[in-house]
mmCIF file of C-alpha atoms in Angstrom:
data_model
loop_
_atom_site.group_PDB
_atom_site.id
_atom_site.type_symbol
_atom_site.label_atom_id
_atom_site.label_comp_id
_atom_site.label_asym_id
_atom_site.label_seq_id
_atom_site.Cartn_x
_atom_site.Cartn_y
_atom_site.Cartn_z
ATOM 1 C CA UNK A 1 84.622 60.602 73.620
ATOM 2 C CA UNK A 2 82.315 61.533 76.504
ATOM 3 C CA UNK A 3 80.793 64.128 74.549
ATOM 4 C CA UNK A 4 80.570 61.588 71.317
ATOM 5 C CA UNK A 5 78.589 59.059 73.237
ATOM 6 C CA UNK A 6 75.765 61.232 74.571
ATOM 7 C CA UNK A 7 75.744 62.564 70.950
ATOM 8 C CA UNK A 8 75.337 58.928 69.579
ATOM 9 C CA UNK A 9 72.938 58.254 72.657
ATOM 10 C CA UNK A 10 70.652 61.539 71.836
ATOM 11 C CA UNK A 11 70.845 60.037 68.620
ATOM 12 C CA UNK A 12 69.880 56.479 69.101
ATOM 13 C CA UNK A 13 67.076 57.997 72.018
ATOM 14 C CA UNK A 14 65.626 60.470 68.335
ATOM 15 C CA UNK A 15 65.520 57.358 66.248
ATOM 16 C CA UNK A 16 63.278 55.353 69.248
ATOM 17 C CA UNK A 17 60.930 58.584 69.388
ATOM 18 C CA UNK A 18 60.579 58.540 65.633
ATOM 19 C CA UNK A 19 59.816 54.920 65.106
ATOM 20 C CA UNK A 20 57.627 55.042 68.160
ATOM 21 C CA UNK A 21 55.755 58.035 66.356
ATOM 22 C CA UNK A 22 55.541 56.182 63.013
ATOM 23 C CA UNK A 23 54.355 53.042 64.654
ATOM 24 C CA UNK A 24 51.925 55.145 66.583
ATOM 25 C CA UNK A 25 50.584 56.939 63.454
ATOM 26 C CA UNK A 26 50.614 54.219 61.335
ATOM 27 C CA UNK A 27 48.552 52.493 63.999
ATOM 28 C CA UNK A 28 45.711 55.187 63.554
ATOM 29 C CA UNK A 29 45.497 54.979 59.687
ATOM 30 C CA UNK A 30 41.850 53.137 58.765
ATOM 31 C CA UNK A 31 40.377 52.272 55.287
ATOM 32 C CA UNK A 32 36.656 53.025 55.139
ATOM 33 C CA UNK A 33 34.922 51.919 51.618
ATOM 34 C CA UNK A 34 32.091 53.762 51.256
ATOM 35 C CA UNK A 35 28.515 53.786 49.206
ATOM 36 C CA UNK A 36 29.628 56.324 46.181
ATOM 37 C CA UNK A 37 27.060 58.608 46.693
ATOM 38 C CA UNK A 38 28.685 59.694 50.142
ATOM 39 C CA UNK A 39 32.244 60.887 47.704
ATOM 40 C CA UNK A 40 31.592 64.639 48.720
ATOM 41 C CA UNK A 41 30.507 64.434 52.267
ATOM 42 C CA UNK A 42 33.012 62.090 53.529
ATOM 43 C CA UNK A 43 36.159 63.461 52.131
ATOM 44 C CA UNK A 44 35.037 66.900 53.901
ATOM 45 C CA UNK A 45 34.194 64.632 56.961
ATOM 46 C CA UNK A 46 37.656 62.717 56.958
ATOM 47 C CA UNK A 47 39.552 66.885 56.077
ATOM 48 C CA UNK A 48 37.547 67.736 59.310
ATOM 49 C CA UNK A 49 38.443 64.834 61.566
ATOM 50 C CA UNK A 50 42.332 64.102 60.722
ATOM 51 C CA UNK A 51 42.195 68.355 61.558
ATOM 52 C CA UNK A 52 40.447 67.040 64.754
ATOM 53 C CA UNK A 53 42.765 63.942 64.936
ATOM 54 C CA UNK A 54 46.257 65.342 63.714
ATOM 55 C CA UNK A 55 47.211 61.738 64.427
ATOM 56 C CA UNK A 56 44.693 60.117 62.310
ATOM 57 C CA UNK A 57 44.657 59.238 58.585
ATOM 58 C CA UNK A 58 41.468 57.993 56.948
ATOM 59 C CA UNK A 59 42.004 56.040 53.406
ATOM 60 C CA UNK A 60 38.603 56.519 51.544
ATOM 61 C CA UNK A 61 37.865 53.645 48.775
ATOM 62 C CA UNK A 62 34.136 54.577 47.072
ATOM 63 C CA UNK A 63 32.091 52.790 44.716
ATOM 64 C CA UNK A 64 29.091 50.751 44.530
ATOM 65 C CA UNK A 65 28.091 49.404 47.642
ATOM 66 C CA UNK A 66 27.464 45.651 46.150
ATOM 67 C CA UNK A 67 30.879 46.419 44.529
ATOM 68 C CA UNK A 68 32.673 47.035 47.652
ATOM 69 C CA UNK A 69 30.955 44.134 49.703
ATOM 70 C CA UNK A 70 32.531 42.144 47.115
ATOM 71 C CA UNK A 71 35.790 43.550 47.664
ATOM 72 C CA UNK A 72 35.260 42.691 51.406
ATOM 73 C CA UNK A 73 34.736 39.352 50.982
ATOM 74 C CA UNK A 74 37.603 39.036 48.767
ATOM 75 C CA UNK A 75 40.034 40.006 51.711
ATOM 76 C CA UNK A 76 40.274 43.838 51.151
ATOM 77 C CA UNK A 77 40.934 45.219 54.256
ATOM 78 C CA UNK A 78 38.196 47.872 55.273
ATOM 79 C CA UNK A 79 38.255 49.250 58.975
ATOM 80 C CA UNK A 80 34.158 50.830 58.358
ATOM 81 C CA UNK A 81 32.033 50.161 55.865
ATOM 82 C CA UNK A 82 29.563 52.588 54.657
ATOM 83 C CA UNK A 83 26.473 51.233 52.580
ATOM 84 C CA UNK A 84 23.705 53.167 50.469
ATOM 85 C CA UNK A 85 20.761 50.514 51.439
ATOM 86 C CA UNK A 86 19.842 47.691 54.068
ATOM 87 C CA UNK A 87 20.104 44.660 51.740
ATOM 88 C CA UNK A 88 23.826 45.272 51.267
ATOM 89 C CA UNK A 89 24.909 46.196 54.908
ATOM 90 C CA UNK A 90 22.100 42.487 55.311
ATOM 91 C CA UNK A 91 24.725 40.142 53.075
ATOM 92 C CA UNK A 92 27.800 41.742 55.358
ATOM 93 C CA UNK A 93 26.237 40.275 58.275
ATOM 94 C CA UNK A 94 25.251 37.667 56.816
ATOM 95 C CA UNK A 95 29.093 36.613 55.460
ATOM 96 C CA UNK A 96 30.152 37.698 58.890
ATOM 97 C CA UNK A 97 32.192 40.611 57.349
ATOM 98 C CA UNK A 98 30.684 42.995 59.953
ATOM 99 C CA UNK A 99 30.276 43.181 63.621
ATOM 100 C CA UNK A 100 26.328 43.545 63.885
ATOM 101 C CA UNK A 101 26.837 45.468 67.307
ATOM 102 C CA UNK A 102 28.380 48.192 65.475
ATOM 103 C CA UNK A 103 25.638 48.826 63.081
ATOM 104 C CA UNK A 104 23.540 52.337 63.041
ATOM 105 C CA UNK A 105 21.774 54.177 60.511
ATOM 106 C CA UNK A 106 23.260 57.774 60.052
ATOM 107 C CA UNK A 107 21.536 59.188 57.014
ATOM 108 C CA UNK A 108 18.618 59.310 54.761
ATOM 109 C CA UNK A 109 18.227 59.977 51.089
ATOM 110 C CA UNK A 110 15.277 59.819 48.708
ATOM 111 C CA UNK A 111 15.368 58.868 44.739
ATOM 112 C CA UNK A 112 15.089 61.432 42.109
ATOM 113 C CA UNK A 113 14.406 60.976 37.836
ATOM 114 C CA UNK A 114 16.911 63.657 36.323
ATOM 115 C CA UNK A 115 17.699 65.066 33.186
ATOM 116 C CA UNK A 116 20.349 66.954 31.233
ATOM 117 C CA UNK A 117 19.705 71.123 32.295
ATOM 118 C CA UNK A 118 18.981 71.588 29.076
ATOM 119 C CA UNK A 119 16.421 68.739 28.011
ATOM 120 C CA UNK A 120 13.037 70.061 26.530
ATOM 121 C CA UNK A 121 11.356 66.598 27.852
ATOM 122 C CA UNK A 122 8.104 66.783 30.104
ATOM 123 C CA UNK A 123 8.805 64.183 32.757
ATOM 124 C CA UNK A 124 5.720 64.477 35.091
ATOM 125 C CA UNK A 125 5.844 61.090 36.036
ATOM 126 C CA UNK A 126 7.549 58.054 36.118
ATOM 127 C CA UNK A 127 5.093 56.551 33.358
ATOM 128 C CA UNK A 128 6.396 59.642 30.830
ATOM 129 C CA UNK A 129 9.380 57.219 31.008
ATOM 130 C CA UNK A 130 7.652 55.309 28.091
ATOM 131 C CA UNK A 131 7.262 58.037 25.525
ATOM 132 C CA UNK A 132 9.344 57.361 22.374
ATOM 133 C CA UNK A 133 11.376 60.374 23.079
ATOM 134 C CA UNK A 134 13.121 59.150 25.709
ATOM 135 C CA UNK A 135 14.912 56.673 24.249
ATOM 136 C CA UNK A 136 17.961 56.119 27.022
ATOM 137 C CA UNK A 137 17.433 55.856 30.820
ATOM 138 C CA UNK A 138 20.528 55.488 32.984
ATOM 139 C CA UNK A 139 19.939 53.016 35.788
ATOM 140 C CA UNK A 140 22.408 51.252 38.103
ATOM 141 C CA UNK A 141 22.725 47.675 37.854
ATOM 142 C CA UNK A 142 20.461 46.020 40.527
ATOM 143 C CA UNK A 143 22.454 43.694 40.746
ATOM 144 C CA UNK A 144 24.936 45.572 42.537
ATOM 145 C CA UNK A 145 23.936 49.167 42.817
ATOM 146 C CA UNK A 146 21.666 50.531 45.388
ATOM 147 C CA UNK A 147 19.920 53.128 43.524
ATOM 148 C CA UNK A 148 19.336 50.512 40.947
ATOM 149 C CA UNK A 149 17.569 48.152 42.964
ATOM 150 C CA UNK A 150 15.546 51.071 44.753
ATOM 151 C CA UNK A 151 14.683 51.968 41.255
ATOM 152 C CA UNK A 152 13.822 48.426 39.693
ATOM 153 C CA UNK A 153 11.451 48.170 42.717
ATOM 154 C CA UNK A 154 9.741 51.096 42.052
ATOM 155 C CA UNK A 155 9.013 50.375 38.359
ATOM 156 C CA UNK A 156 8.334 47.149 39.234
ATOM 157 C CA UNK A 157 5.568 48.446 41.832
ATOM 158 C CA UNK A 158 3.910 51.009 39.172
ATOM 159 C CA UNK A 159 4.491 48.098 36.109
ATOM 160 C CA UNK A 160 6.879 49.697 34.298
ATOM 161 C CA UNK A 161 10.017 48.445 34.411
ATOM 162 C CA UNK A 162 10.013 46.051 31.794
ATOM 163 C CA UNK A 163 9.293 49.012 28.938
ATOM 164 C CA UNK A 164 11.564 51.280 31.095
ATOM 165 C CA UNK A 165 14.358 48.504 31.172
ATOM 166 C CA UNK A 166 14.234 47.890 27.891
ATOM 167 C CA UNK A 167 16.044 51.620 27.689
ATOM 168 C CA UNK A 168 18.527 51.357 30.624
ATOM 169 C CA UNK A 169 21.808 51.603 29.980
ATOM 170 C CA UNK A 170 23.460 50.040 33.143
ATOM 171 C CA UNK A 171 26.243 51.999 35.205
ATOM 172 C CA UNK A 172 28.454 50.809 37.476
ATOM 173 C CA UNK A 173 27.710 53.438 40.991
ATOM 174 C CA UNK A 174 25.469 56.281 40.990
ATOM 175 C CA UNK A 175 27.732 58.476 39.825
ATOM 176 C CA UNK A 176 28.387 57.082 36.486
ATOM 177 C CA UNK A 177 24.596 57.665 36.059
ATOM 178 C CA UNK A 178 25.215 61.236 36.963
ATOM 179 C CA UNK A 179 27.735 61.465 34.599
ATOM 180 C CA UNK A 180 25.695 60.231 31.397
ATOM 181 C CA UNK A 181 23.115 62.809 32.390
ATOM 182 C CA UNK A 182 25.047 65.440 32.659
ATOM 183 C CA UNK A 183 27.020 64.633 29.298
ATOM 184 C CA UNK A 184 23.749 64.472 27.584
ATOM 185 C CA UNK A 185 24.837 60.702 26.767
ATOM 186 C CA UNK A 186 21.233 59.763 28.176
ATOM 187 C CA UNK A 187 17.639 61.474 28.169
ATOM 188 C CA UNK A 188 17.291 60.455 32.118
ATOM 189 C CA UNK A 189 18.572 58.934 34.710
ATOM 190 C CA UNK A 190 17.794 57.576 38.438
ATOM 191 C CA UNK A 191 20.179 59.184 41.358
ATOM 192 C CA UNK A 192 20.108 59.998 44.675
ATOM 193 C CA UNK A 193 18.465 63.812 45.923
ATOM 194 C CA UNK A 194 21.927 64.343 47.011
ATOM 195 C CA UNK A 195 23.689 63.811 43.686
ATOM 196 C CA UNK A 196 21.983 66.421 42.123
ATOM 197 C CA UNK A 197 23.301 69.415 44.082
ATOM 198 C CA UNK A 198 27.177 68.052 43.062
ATOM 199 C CA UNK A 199 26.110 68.586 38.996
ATOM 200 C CA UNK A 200 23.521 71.329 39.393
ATOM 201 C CA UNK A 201 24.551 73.346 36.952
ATOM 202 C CA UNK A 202 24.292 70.376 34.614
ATOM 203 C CA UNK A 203 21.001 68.253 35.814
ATOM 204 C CA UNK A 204 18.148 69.502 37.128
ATOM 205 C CA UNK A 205 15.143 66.923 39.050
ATOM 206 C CA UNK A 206 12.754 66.329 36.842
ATOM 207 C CA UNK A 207 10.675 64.173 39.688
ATOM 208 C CA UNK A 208 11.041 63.517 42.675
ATOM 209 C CA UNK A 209 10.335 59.383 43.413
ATOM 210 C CA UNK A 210 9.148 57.825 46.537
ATOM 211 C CA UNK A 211 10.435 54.759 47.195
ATOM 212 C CA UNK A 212 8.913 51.354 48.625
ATOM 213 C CA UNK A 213 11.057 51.445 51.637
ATOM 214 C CA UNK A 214 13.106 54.415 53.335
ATOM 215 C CA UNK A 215 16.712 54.631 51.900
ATOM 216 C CA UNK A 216 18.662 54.553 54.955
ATOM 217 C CA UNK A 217 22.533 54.248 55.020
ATOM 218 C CA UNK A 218 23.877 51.998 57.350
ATOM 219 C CA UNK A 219 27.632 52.149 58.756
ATOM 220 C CA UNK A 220 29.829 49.168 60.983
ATOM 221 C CA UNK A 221 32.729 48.090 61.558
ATOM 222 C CA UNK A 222 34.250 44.974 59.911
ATOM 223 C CA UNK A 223 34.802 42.007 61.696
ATOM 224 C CA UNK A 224 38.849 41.833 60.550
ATOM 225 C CA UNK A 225 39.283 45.925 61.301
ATOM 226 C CA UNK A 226 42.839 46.329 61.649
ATOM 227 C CA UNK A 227 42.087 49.669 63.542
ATOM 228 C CA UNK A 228 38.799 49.019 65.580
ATOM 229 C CA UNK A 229 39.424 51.519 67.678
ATOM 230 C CA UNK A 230 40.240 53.976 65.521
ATOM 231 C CA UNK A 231 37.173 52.973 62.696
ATOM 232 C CA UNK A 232 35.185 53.716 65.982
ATOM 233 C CA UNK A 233 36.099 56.671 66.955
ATOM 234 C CA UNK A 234 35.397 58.010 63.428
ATOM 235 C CA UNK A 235 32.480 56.216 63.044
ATOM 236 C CA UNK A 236 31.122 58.050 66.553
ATOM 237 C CA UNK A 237 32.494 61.318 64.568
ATOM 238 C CA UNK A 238 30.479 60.741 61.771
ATOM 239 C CA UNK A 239 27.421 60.654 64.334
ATOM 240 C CA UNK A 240 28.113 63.247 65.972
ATOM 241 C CA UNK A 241 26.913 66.819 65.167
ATOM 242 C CA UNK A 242 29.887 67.415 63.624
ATOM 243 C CA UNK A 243 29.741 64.515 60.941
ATOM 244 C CA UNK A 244 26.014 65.085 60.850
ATOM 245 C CA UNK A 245 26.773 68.998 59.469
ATOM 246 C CA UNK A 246 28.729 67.896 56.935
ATOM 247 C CA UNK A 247 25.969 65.410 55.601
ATOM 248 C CA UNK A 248 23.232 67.915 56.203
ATOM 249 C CA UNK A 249 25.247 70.822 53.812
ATOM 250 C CA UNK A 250 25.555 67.843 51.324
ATOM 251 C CA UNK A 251 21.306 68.022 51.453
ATOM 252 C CA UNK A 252 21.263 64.596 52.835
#
């Protein structure tokens, strides 16, 4: 019976470890949402750090930054929040979704007019957008979509965005523009200098398009992180040369 009991104590002391370990793991598990345009570069990021961090597990939710501001303020719980311009990251703080202390810039980008690989069109600048040729221009909704608003400000700036407009089909995130392109579903489309190289078999950069202000990304943690510790110890990985070699292969 001796014998029976330490068994059933081993036991019972295996069982403690292992819920100890699951609460402890489960404890390190963060959800970062994350500007759409950033898809490639942080899923090699998070593969890198939970390598790093074999106790770590980072949920990655993408999608349009506007989108997933929206989701925040809904309740969905996000841990770090990754944006594709100021104006977005701007409303977080403003709905007190972030903590503003937490807030850096860790990339750049610029804005690029593609089209389909195979396209014949002369695009030499943004005012060849008017030619009756190109008769379908993918452009994120401003509304919600970084690159869209980037763009509308440009064409707005060289008066062109009312003809140019009257051609857009909306997407939803950068990508989707990507896609159409690359389908051949449009003649051109606005995306990010980074998008290119993930299709560049497909698209090729017709112009490159500067921008009235910088596109930085800004990153922070929310103000209901579950995991704050955690979201900043991956947010300081991101920062570091490590996360910062990972961004720079993905030519941003």
């Amino acid at each position: 019976s001796t014998g029976l009991t330490m068994t059933f104590r081993k036991n019972l002391l295996a069982l403690a470890a292992l819920s100890l370990f699951a609460t402890a793991a489960q404890a390190a598990d963060i959800t970062v949402s994350a500007a759409a345009s950033l898809t490639n570069a942080f899923k090699e990021i998070a593969e890198k750090y939970q390598a790093k961090y074999p106790d770590a597990k980072v949920q990655l939710n993408f999608g349009a930054s506007g989108a997933l501001l929206q989701q925040m303020s809904k309740g969905a719980p996000v841990d770090l929040f990754a944006s594709a311009d100021q104006a977005t990251m701007d409303k977080a703080e403003k709905q007190d979704l972030i903590d503003p202390k937490t807030r850096h810039n860790f990339v750049q980008n610029t804005l690029v007019l593609i089209v389909p690989s195979d396209s014949t069109l002369t695009l030499s600048k943004l005012a060849d957008l008017k030619k009756a040729d190109v008769k379908k221009v993918a452009i994120g909704n401003p509304a919600s979509v970084p690159v869209g608003a980037y763009t509308q400000a440009t064409l707005e700036a060289a008066h062109l965005w009312k003809a140019v407009s009257a051609k857009a089909v909306n997407t939803q995130n950068v990508r989707q523009s990507l896609d159409y392109v690359a389908r051949g579903e449009v003649d051109a489309g606005f995306v990010y200098g980074t998008d290119t190289y993930v299709m560049k078999d497909k698209v090729k950069t017709a112009l490159e398009v500067p921008t009235q202000t910088p596109i930085l990304y800004p990153l922070a943690i929310t103000k209901d992180a579950a995991q704050p510790e955690e979201a900043r110890r991956f947010q300081a990985f991101i920062l570091a040369p490590e996360g910062q070699e990972v961004l720079a292969r993905y030519f941003f």
